[in-house]
Amino acid sequence: MPGYPGALPQFTGGDAGELLFCARDRGVTRLYRLDGAEITEVPLPTGTGVARCSVAPKAGRAALLVADAARFAEIELLDLGTGRVTPLTRHTAGSLPDVALPRSAEREFTISDGTRVHGFLIRDPDAPAGGPPLVDVHGGPHNAWAPHADSVHLYQHELVARGWTVLTLNIRGSDGYGEAFYTAALGAWGEADERDVLEPVQTLIDEGLADPGRVALTGYSYGGYLTCWLSARSQVFRAAVPGGVVTDLVSMAGTSDEGEALTGLEIGPRDRLVALSPLTHADGVRVPTLILHGDADDRCPVGQAEQWFHALRSRGVPVRLVRYPGGDHMFPLTGRPSHRADYSRRLVGWVTEHLGVDHD
C-alpha cells in the first residue's frame, strides 16, 4: 500500500472501526492503532522501523515491511489479535552473510538559536578520528533520516568502509519532531535551516572527529537544493554532489508537476522565490560540483540542473552534469539498477578525487 511515511491508514476490520497507521518519531517510522479516541503504539522489536503495511481484515493479519540497524527491508506478519510478529523473509542474512552493515549513533546538536537538531553519525568505530566527513541532506523537506540499514544510499557504506564519517541530520522541516519544527522553514528555505547543517559540522570539527579541510556535502531533491544553497553561502565544503536539484524557484513554479503547490505553500511571493533561489547566489560558489539528475524528472525538471551547471561553468567553477536517460525524480530509489549503482560510484569518485583521498 502506498503511503508517506510507511502506509496509508487502514481499517483492521474490527467492530469498533479500528485503524492502523504509521507516523514518524525522531527518525523512526512506527505503527499505531486508533481505536475510538485512543491511540496506542503496536509493539515491535526494539529498533524496528516500518516501511510498508498492508492489512488483510478478514484474516486478522497485517503484512509489514520492516528494517532495523542490521537488516534491510524484510517482510513480517503481524497477528492483529495477539500482536505476535512472525518473520517471513531473511534476505539480508541470506544474501550478505559475511557483511557487517555500518551502524549509526544518535547525535543531538543545539543550534545557536536554541533549536535542537537530531541526527545520526555513521562511522567505523575503529577508524581514526579526524578523517573526511560527508554531510548528507535528506529530501522533502518534510522527510527524515532513520537509524536503519539503508539500501538506497550505498555510497554511505562505501565511504564509511574507507574511513569516512557520514553525518545525516534531521534539520528544520523534518517530520517526527512536532508541528513547530515541521513548519519552521516555511517561507525561509535555506535561511532557516542552513545553521542546522553548518553548526553541527563545526561541532564535529571542534571535537576532532572531522578534518576541516576535507568536508564534502551531498543531498537529493530538497537536499540537492540545500547543497547548492550552502555551497553558495559557505566556504566550509570542499566537494559538493547535489542530486535532483532545485536551483531557480521562479522557473520551478512553472515547470514542476507540483510547482505551484511547492512554491505557493512552501515559499510565498515572487520576491521570496528570487531571494531563496541558489541561482541568485551563484557568485559565491567555489566548490567543485558534480550534479546528478534524472533526464525525465517532472518534480524537479532537468532544466534546474542545467541552469546550475551553466551558472557554475560560466564562473569558472569545476562542475560536471550527469543526466540519467529516462530517470524520473525517484530514479535513485526505483530506477534502473545500473543507474542507481552509477549514482553511488560517481559520488564516491567525485568526493575522494577532490578531497585528495585515495580511492580505487
PDB file of N, CA and C in Angstrom, residues 29-112:
ATOM      1  N   THR A  29       9.909   5.301  11.790  1.00  0.00           N
ATOM      2  CA  THR A  29       8.502   5.176  11.434  1.00  0.00           C
ATOM      3  C   THR A  29       7.898   4.037  12.242  1.00  0.00           C
ATOM      4  N   ARG A  30       6.928   4.374  13.066  1.00  0.00           N
ATOM      5  CA  ARG A  30       6.306   3.407  13.970  1.00  0.00           C
ATOM      6  C   ARG A  30       4.872   3.120  13.527  1.00  0.00           C
ATOM      7  N   LEU A  31       4.348   1.999  14.022  1.00  0.00           N
ATOM      8  CA  LEU A  31       2.992   1.568  13.693  1.00  0.00           C
ATOM      9  C   LEU A  31       2.090   1.800  14.899  1.00  0.00           C
ATOM     10  N   TYR A  32       0.892   2.378  14.641  1.00  0.00           N
ATOM     11  CA  TYR A  32      -0.031   2.727  15.715  1.00  0.00           C
ATOM     12  C   TYR A  32      -1.436   2.199  15.412  1.00  0.00           C
ATOM     13  N   ARG A  33      -2.200   1.992  16.490  1.00  0.00           N
ATOM     14  CA  ARG A  33      -3.622   1.664  16.390  1.00  0.00           C
ATOM     15  C   ARG A  33      -4.442   2.871  16.849  1.00  0.00           C
ATOM     16  N   LEU A  34      -5.506   3.155  16.120  1.00  0.00           N
ATOM     17  CA  LEU A  34      -6.500   4.137  16.551  1.00  0.00           C
ATOM     18  C   LEU A  34      -7.787   3.381  16.819  1.00  0.00           C
ATOM     19  N   ASP A  35      -8.185   3.311  18.080  1.00  0.00           N
ATOM     20  CA  ASP A  35      -9.390   2.591  18.483  1.00  0.00           C
ATOM     21  C   ASP A  35     -10.275   3.568  19.246  1.00  0.00           C
ATOM     22  N   GLY A  36     -11.291   4.072  18.557  1.00  0.00           N
ATOM     23  CA  GLY A  36     -12.109   5.130  19.148  1.00  0.00           C
ATOM     24  C   GLY A  36     -11.283   6.392  19.259  1.00  0.00           C
ATOM     25  N   ALA A  37     -11.106   6.888  20.479  1.00  0.00           N
ATOM     26  CA  ALA A  37     -10.296   8.088  20.702  1.00  0.00           C
ATOM     27  C   ALA A  37      -8.916   7.750  21.229  1.00  0.00           C
ATOM     28  N   GLU A  38      -8.601   6.463  21.338  1.00  0.00           N
ATOM     29  CA  GLU A  38      -7.345   6.044  21.944  1.00  0.00           C
ATOM     30  C   GLU A  38      -6.340   5.609  20.889  1.00  0.00           C
ATOM     31  N   ILE A  39      -5.125   6.146  21.008  1.00  0.00           N
ATOM     32  CA  ILE A  39      -4.037   5.772  20.107  1.00  0.00           C
ATOM     33  C   ILE A  39      -2.987   5.030  20.917  1.00  0.00           C
ATOM     34  N   THR A  40      -2.605   3.861  20.450  1.00  0.00           N
ATOM     35  CA  THR A  40      -1.548   3.086  21.100  1.00  0.00           C
ATOM     36  C   THR A  40      -0.554   2.614  20.048  1.00  0.00           C
ATOM     37  N   GLU A  41       0.708   2.531  20.446  1.00  0.00           N
ATOM     38  CA  GLU A  41       1.730   2.032  19.535  1.00  0.00           C
ATOM     39  C   GLU A  41       1.692   0.513  19.499  1.00  0.00           C
ATOM     40  N   VAL A  42       1.796  -0.052  18.300  1.00  0.00           N
ATOM     41  CA  VAL A  42       1.897  -1.500  18.152  1.00  0.00           C
ATOM     42  C   VAL A  42       3.309  -1.903  18.530  1.00  0.00           C
ATOM     43  N   PRO A  43       3.479  -2.736  19.552  1.00  0.00           N
ATOM     44  CA  PRO A  43       4.833  -3.080  19.993  1.00  0.00           C
ATOM     45  C   PRO A  43       5.538  -3.975  18.980  1.00  0.00           C
ATOM     46  N   LEU A  44       6.688  -3.503  18.510  1.00  0.00           N
ATOM     47  CA  LEU A  44       7.544  -4.256  17.609  1.00  0.00           C
ATOM     48  C   LEU A  44       8.922  -4.355  18.249  1.00  0.00           C
ATOM     49  N   PRO A  45       9.750  -5.259  17.792  1.00  0.00           N
ATOM     50  CA  PRO A  45      11.088  -5.384  18.390  1.00  0.00           C
ATOM     51  C   PRO A  45      11.825  -4.047  18.414  1.00  0.00           C
ATOM     52  N   THR A  46      12.577  -3.801  19.473  1.00  0.00           N
ATOM     53  CA  THR A  46      13.311  -2.550  19.644  1.00  0.00           C
ATOM     54  C   THR A  46      14.189  -2.271  18.428  1.00  0.00           C
ATOM     55  N   GLY A  47      14.125  -1.027  17.956  1.00  0.00           N
ATOM     56  CA  GLY A  47      14.949  -0.638  16.822  1.00  0.00           C
ATOM     57  C   GLY A  47      14.319  -0.863  15.471  1.00  0.00           C
ATOM     58  N   THR A  48      13.089  -1.375  15.444  1.00  0.00           N
ATOM     59  CA  THR A  48      12.414  -1.687  14.179  1.00  0.00           C
ATOM     60  C   THR A  48      11.681  -0.466  13.641  1.00  0.00           C
ATOM     61  N   GLY A  49      11.815  -0.235  12.346  1.00  0.00           N
ATOM     62  CA  GLY A  49      11.054   0.798  11.664  1.00  0.00           C
ATOM     63  C   GLY A  49      10.193   0.168  10.587  1.00  0.00           C
ATOM     64  N   VAL A  50       9.018   0.740  10.338  1.00  0.00           N
ATOM     65  CA  VAL A  50       8.066   0.186   9.378  1.00  0.00           C
ATOM     66  C   VAL A  50       8.136   0.979   8.079  1.00  0.00           C
ATOM     67  N   ALA A  51       8.359   0.266   6.967  1.00  0.00           N
ATOM     68  CA  ALA A  51       8.412   0.920   5.668  1.00  0.00           C
ATOM     69  C   ALA A  51       7.092   0.793   4.914  1.00  0.00           C
ATOM     70  N   ARG A  52       6.365  -0.292   5.110  1.00  0.00           N
ATOM     71  CA  ARG A  52       5.072  -0.507   4.475  1.00  0.00           C
ATOM     72  C   ARG A  52       4.202  -1.355   5.386  1.00  0.00           C
ATOM     73  N   CYS A  53       2.879  -1.233   5.212  1.00  0.00           N
ATOM     74  CA  CYS A  53       1.925  -2.032   5.972  1.00  0.00           C
ATOM     75  C   CYS A  53       0.722  -2.299   5.082  1.00  0.00           C
ATOM     76  N   SER A  54       0.291  -3.562   5.007  1.00  0.00           N
ATOM     77  CA  SER A  54      -0.890  -3.930   4.234  1.00  0.00           C
ATOM     78  C   SER A  54      -1.755  -4.845   5.082  1.00  0.00           C
ATOM     79  N   VAL A  55      -3.001  -4.437   5.326  1.00  0.00           N
ATOM     80  CA  VAL A  55      -3.894  -5.162   6.230  1.00  0.00           C
ATOM     81  C   VAL A  55      -4.803  -6.100   5.448  1.00  0.00           C
ATOM     82  N   ALA A  56      -4.947  -7.329   5.958  1.00  0.00           N
ATOM     83  CA  ALA A  56      -5.926  -8.286   5.442  1.00  0.00           C
ATOM     84  C   ALA A  56      -6.987  -8.452   6.527  1.00  0.00           C
ATOM     85  N   PRO A  57      -8.062  -7.650   6.512  1.00  0.00           N
ATOM     86  CA  PRO A  57      -9.017  -7.622   7.629  1.00  0.00           C
ATOM     87  C   PRO A  57      -9.663  -8.973   7.917  1.00  0.00           C
ATOM     88  N   LYS A  58     -10.049  -9.701   6.877  1.00  0.00           N
ATOM     89  CA  LYS A  58     -10.730 -10.970   7.105  1.00  0.00           C
ATOM     90  C   LYS A  58      -9.806 -12.003   7.741  1.00  0.00           C
ATOM     91  N   ALA A  59      -8.522 -11.891   7.457  1.00  0.00           N
ATOM     92  CA  ALA A  59      -7.554 -12.825   8.028  1.00  0.00           C
ATOM     93  C   ALA A  59      -7.071 -12.382   9.398  1.00  0.00           C
ATOM     94  N   GLY A  60      -7.375 -11.135   9.757  1.00  0.00           N
ATOM     95  CA  GLY A  60      -6.923 -10.628  11.046  1.00  0.00           C
ATOM     96  C   GLY A  60      -5.415 -10.458  11.112  1.00  0.00           C
ATOM     97  N   ARG A  61      -4.803 -10.148   9.986  1.00  0.00           N
ATOM     98  CA  ARG A  61      -3.351 -10.019   9.934  1.00  0.00           C
ATOM     99  C   ARG A  61      -2.943  -8.798   9.118  1.00  0.00           C
ATOM    100  N   ALA A  62      -1.708  -8.398   9.313  1.00  0.00           N
ATOM    101  CA  ALA A  62      -1.118  -7.314   8.520  1.00  0.00           C
ATOM    102  C   ALA A  62       0.290  -7.721   8.115  1.00  0.00           C
ATOM    103  N   ALA A  63       0.620  -7.481   6.866  1.00  0.00           N
ATOM    104  CA  ALA A  63       1.985  -7.719   6.385  1.00  0.00           C
ATOM    105  C   ALA A  63       2.771  -6.428   6.533  1.00  0.00           C
ATOM    106  N   LEU A  64       3.924  -6.519   7.173  1.00  0.00           N
ATOM    107  CA  LEU A  64       4.762  -5.347   7.419  1.00  0.00           C
ATOM    108  C   LEU A  64       6.077  -5.491   6.680  1.00  0.00           C
ATOM    109  N   LEU A  65       6.545  -4.394   6.141  1.00  0.00           N
ATOM    110  CA  LEU A  65       7.904  -4.320   5.611  1.00  0.00           C
ATOM    111  C   LEU A  65       8.716  -3.542   6.631  1.00  0.00           C
ATOM    112  N   VAL A  66       9.686  -4.190   7.251  1.00  0.00           N
ATOM    113  CA  VAL A  66      10.399  -3.586   8.374  1.00  0.00           C
ATOM    114  C   VAL A  66      11.899  -3.609   8.134  1.00  0.00           C
ATOM    115  N   ALA A  67      12.597  -2.752   8.866  1.00  0.00           N
ATOM    116  CA  ALA A  67      14.057  -2.717   8.826  1.00  0.00           C
ATOM    117  C   ALA A  67      14.564  -2.348  10.198  1.00  0.00           C
ATOM    118  N   ASP A  68      15.834  -2.667  10.447  1.00  0.00           N
ATOM    119  CA  ASP A  68      16.493  -2.197  11.658  1.00  0.00           C
ATOM    120  C   ASP A  68      17.961  -1.958  11.316  1.00  0.00           C
ATOM    121  N   ALA A  69      18.797  -1.785  12.302  1.00  0.00           N
ATOM    122  CA  ALA A  69      20.187  -1.431  12.031  1.00  0.00           C
ATOM    123  C   ALA A  69      20.958  -2.540  11.323  1.00  0.00           C
ATOM    124  N   ALA A  70      20.513  -3.785  11.476  1.00  0.00           N
ATOM    125  CA  ALA A  70      21.262  -4.912  10.925  1.00  0.00           C
ATOM    126  C   ALA A  70      20.611  -5.532   9.701  1.00  0.00           C
ATOM    127  N   ARG A  71      19.416  -5.063   9.331  1.00  0.00           N
ATOM    128  CA  ARG A  71      18.691  -5.680   8.223  1.00  0.00           C
ATOM    129  C   ARG A  71      18.125  -4.615   7.293  1.00  0.00           C
ATOM    130  N   PHE A  72      18.240  -4.891   5.988  1.00  0.00           N
ATOM    131  CA  PHE A  72      17.464  -4.129   5.031  1.00  0.00           C
ATOM    132  C   PHE A  72      16.006  -4.587   5.156  1.00  0.00           C
ATOM    133  N   ALA A  73      15.141  -4.058   4.310  1.00  0.00           N
ATOM    134  CA  ALA A  73      13.716  -4.339   4.445  1.00  0.00           C
ATOM    135  C   ALA A  73      13.406  -5.838   4.382  1.00  0.00           C
ATOM    136  N   GLU A  74      12.663  -6.311   5.373  1.00  0.00           N
ATOM    137  CA  GLU A  74      12.203  -7.695   5.445  1.00  0.00           C
ATOM    138  C   GLU A  74      10.700  -7.701   5.702  1.00  0.00           C
ATOM    139  N   ILE A  75      10.049  -8.799   5.313  1.00  0.00           N
ATOM    140  CA  ILE A  75       8.601  -8.915   5.492  1.00  0.00           C
ATOM    141  C   ILE A  75       8.302  -9.699   6.765  1.00  0.00           C
ATOM    142  N   GLU A  76       7.408  -9.149   7.572  1.00  0.00           N
ATOM    143  CA  GLU A  76       6.958  -9.825   8.785  1.00  0.00           C
ATOM    144  C   GLU A  76       5.439  -9.794   8.834  1.00  0.00           C
ATOM    145  N   LEU A  77       4.870 -10.791   9.503  1.00  0.00           N
ATOM    146  CA  LEU A  77       3.416 -10.927   9.591  1.00  0.00           C
ATOM    147  C   LEU A  77       2.969 -10.596  11.011  1.00  0.00           C
ATOM    148  N   LEU A  78       2.042  -9.631  11.124  1.00  0.00           N
ATOM    149  CA  LEU A  78       1.514  -9.207  12.420  1.00  0.00           C
ATOM    150  C   LEU A  78       0.123  -9.792  12.621  1.00  0.00           C
ATOM    151  N   ASP A  79      -0.058 -10.554  13.696  1.00  0.00           N
ATOM    152  CA  ASP A  79      -1.378 -11.041  14.081  1.00  0.00           C
ATOM    153  C   ASP A  79      -2.092  -9.911  14.821  1.00  0.00           C
ATOM    154  N   LEU A  80      -3.189  -9.408  14.255  1.00  0.00           N
ATOM    155  CA  LEU A  80      -3.861  -8.239  14.819  1.00  0.00           C
ATOM    156  C   LEU A  80      -4.545  -8.548  16.139  1.00  0.00           C
ATOM    157  N   GLY A  81      -4.820  -9.804  16.396  1.00  0.00           N
ATOM    158  CA  GLY A  81      -5.458 -10.172  17.643  1.00  0.00           C
ATOM    159  C   GLY A  81      -4.485 -10.319  18.801  1.00  0.00           C
ATOM    160  N   THR A  82      -3.389 -11.040  18.549  1.00  0.00           N
ATOM    161  CA  THR A  82      -2.429 -11.319  19.623  1.00  0.00           C
ATOM    162  C   THR A  82      -1.260 -10.355  19.654  1.00  0.00           C
ATOM    163  N   GLY A  83      -1.022  -9.647  18.529  1.00  0.00           N
ATOM    164  CA  GLY A  83       0.141  -8.765  18.439  1.00  0.00           C
ATOM    165  C   GLY A  83       1.424  -9.507  18.133  1.00  0.00           C
ATOM    166  N   ARG A  84       1.338 -10.808  17.915  1.00  0.00           N
ATOM    167  CA  ARG A  84       2.537 -11.597  17.620  1.00  0.00           C
ATOM    168  C   ARG A  84       3.060 -11.264  16.228  1.00  0.00           C
ATOM    169  N   VAL A  85       4.388 -11.144  16.133  1.00  0.00           N
ATOM    170  CA  VAL A  85       5.036 -10.848  14.854  1.00  0.00           C
ATOM    171  C   VAL A  85       5.866 -12.056  14.425  1.00  0.00           C
ATOM    172  N   THR A  86       5.636 -12.498  13.183  1.00  0.00           N
ATOM    173  CA  THR A  86       6.348 -13.658  12.646  1.00  0.00           C
ATOM    174  C   THR A  86       7.184 -13.242  11.449  1.00  0.00           C
ATOM    175  N   PRO A  87       8.514 -13.388  11.494  1.00  0.00           N
ATOM    176  CA  PRO A  87       9.337 -13.061  10.329  1.00  0.00           C
ATOM    177  C   PRO A  87       9.047 -14.016   9.176  1.00  0.00           C
ATOM    178  N   LEU A  88       8.942 -13.473   7.969  1.00  0.00           N
ATOM    179  CA  LEU A  88       8.705 -14.285   6.783  1.00  0.00           C
ATOM    180  C   LEU A  88       9.918 -14.349   5.863  1.00  0.00           C
ATOM    181  N   THR A  89      10.749 -13.320   5.877  1.00  0.00           N
ATOM    182  CA  THR A  89      11.929 -13.314   4.999  1.00  0.00           C
ATOM    183  C   THR A  89      13.177 -12.984   5.800  1.00  0.00           C
ATOM    184  N   ARG A  90      14.303 -13.452   5.285  1.00  0.00           N
ATOM    185  CA  ARG A  90      15.616 -13.152   5.865  1.00  0.00           C
ATOM    186  C   ARG A  90      16.596 -12.868   4.733  1.00  0.00           C
ATOM    187  N   HIS A  91      16.220 -11.945   3.871  1.00  0.00           N
ATOM    188  CA  HIS A  91      17.020 -11.654   2.679  1.00  0.00           C
ATOM    189  C   HIS A  91      18.416 -11.151   3.025  1.00  0.00           C
ATOM    190  N   THR A  92      18.520 -10.258   4.003  1.00  0.00           N
ATOM    191  CA  THR A  92      19.820  -9.676   4.323  1.00  0.00           C
ATOM    192  C   THR A  92      20.784 -10.751   4.803  1.00  0.00           C
ATOM    193  N   ALA A  93      20.346 -11.582   5.739  1.00  0.00           N
ATOM    194  CA  ALA A  93      21.215 -12.630   6.253  1.00  0.00           C
ATOM    195  C   ALA A  93      21.569 -13.643   5.180  1.00  0.00           C
ATOM    196  N   GLY A  94      20.601 -13.943   4.294  1.00  0.00           N
ATOM    197  CA  GLY A  94      20.857 -14.928   3.251  1.00  0.00           C
ATOM    198  C   GLY A  94      21.753 -14.427   2.149  1.00  0.00           C
ATOM    199  N   SER A  95      21.609 -13.137   1.801  1.00  0.00           N
ATOM    200  CA  SER A  95      22.370 -12.585   0.678  1.00  0.00           C
ATOM    201  C   SER A  95      23.726 -12.035   1.086  1.00  0.00           C
ATOM    202  N   LEU A  96      23.824 -11.556   2.327  1.00  0.00           N
ATOM    203  CA  LEU A  96      25.059 -10.901   2.780  1.00  0.00           C
ATOM    204  C   LEU A  96      25.510 -11.499   4.118  1.00  0.00           C
ATOM    205  N   PRO A  97      25.751 -12.794   4.150  1.00  0.00           N
ATOM    206  CA  PRO A  97      26.048 -13.424   5.447  1.00  0.00           C
ATOM    207  C   PRO A  97      27.323 -12.927   6.106  1.00  0.00           C
ATOM    208  N   ASP A  98      28.276 -12.452   5.316  1.00  0.00           N
ATOM    209  CA  ASP A  98      29.566 -12.053   5.870  1.00  0.00           C
ATOM    210  C   ASP A  98      29.775 -10.536   5.863  1.00  0.00           C
ATOM    211  N   VAL A  99      28.696  -9.795   5.599  1.00  0.00           N
ATOM    212  CA  VAL A  99      28.810  -8.339   5.505  1.00  0.00           C
ATOM    213  C   VAL A  99      28.276  -7.700   6.781  1.00  0.00           C
ATOM    214  N   ALA A 100      29.104  -6.884   7.420  1.00  0.00           N
ATOM    215  CA  ALA A 100      28.676  -6.114   8.584  1.00  0.00           C
ATOM    216  C   ALA A 100      28.248  -4.728   8.111  1.00  0.00           C
ATOM    217  N   LEU A 101      26.978  -4.404   8.248  1.00  0.00           N
ATOM    218  CA  LEU A 101      26.467  -3.117   7.796  1.00  0.00           C
ATOM    219  C   LEU A 101      26.901  -2.016   8.758  1.00  0.00           C
ATOM    220  N   PRO A 102      27.175  -0.828   8.231  1.00  0.00           N
ATOM    221  CA  PRO A 102      27.578   0.276   9.124  1.00  0.00           C
ATOM    222  C   PRO A 102      26.452   0.650  10.073  1.00  0.00           C
ATOM    223  N   ARG A 103      26.808   0.947  11.317  1.00  0.00           N
ATOM    224  CA  ARG A 103      25.820   1.324  12.327  1.00  0.00           C
ATOM    225  C   ARG A 103      25.890   2.825  12.572  1.00  0.00           C
ATOM    226  N   SER A 104      24.760   3.383  12.936  1.00  0.00           N
ATOM    227  CA  SER A 104      24.704   4.817  13.220  1.00  0.00           C
ATOM    228  C   SER A 104      24.569   5.050  14.716  1.00  0.00           C
ATOM    229  N   ALA A 105      25.091   6.181  15.151  1.00  0.00           N
ATOM    230  CA  ALA A 105      24.962   6.605  16.540  1.00  0.00           C
ATOM    231  C   ALA A 105      24.165   7.899  16.571  1.00  0.00           C
ATOM    232  N   GLU A 106      23.208   7.983  17.482  1.00  0.00           N
ATOM    233  CA  GLU A 106      22.401   9.194  17.587  1.00  0.00           C
ATOM    234  C   GLU A 106      23.242  10.359  18.085  1.00  0.00           C
ATOM    235  N   ARG A 107      22.990  11.531  17.515  1.00  0.00           N
ATOM    236  CA  ARG A 107      23.589  12.767  17.992  1.00  0.00           C
ATOM    237  C   ARG A 107      22.502  13.836  18.055  1.00  0.00           C
ATOM    238  N   GLU A 108      22.649  14.754  18.963  1.00  0.00           N
ATOM    239  CA  GLU A 108      21.763  15.911  19.025  1.00  0.00           C
ATOM    240  C   GLU A 108      22.615  17.153  19.200  1.00  0.00           C
ATOM    241  N   PHE A 109      22.338  18.143  18.375  1.00  0.00           N
ATOM    242  CA  PHE A 109      23.113  19.378  18.370  1.00  0.00           C
ATOM    243  C   PHE A 109      22.208  20.543  18.759  1.00  0.00           C
ATOM    244  N   THR A 110      22.687  21.411  19.630  1.00  0.00           N
ATOM    245  CA  THR A 110      21.945  22.614  19.991  1.00  0.00           C
ATOM    246  C   THR A 110      22.449  23.764  19.132  1.00  0.00           C
ATOM    247  N   ILE A 111      21.570  24.275  18.280  1.00  0.00           N
ATOM    248  CA  ILE A 111      21.905  25.355  17.361  1.00  0.00           C
ATOM    249  C   ILE A 111      21.914  26.677  18.131  1.00  0.00           C
ATOM    250  N   SER A 112      22.564  27.676  17.579  1.00  0.00           N
ATOM    251  CA  SER A 112      22.788  28.931  18.301  1.00  0.00           C
ATOM    252  C   SER A 112      21.509  29.651  18.694  1.00  0.00           C
TER     253      SER A 112
END
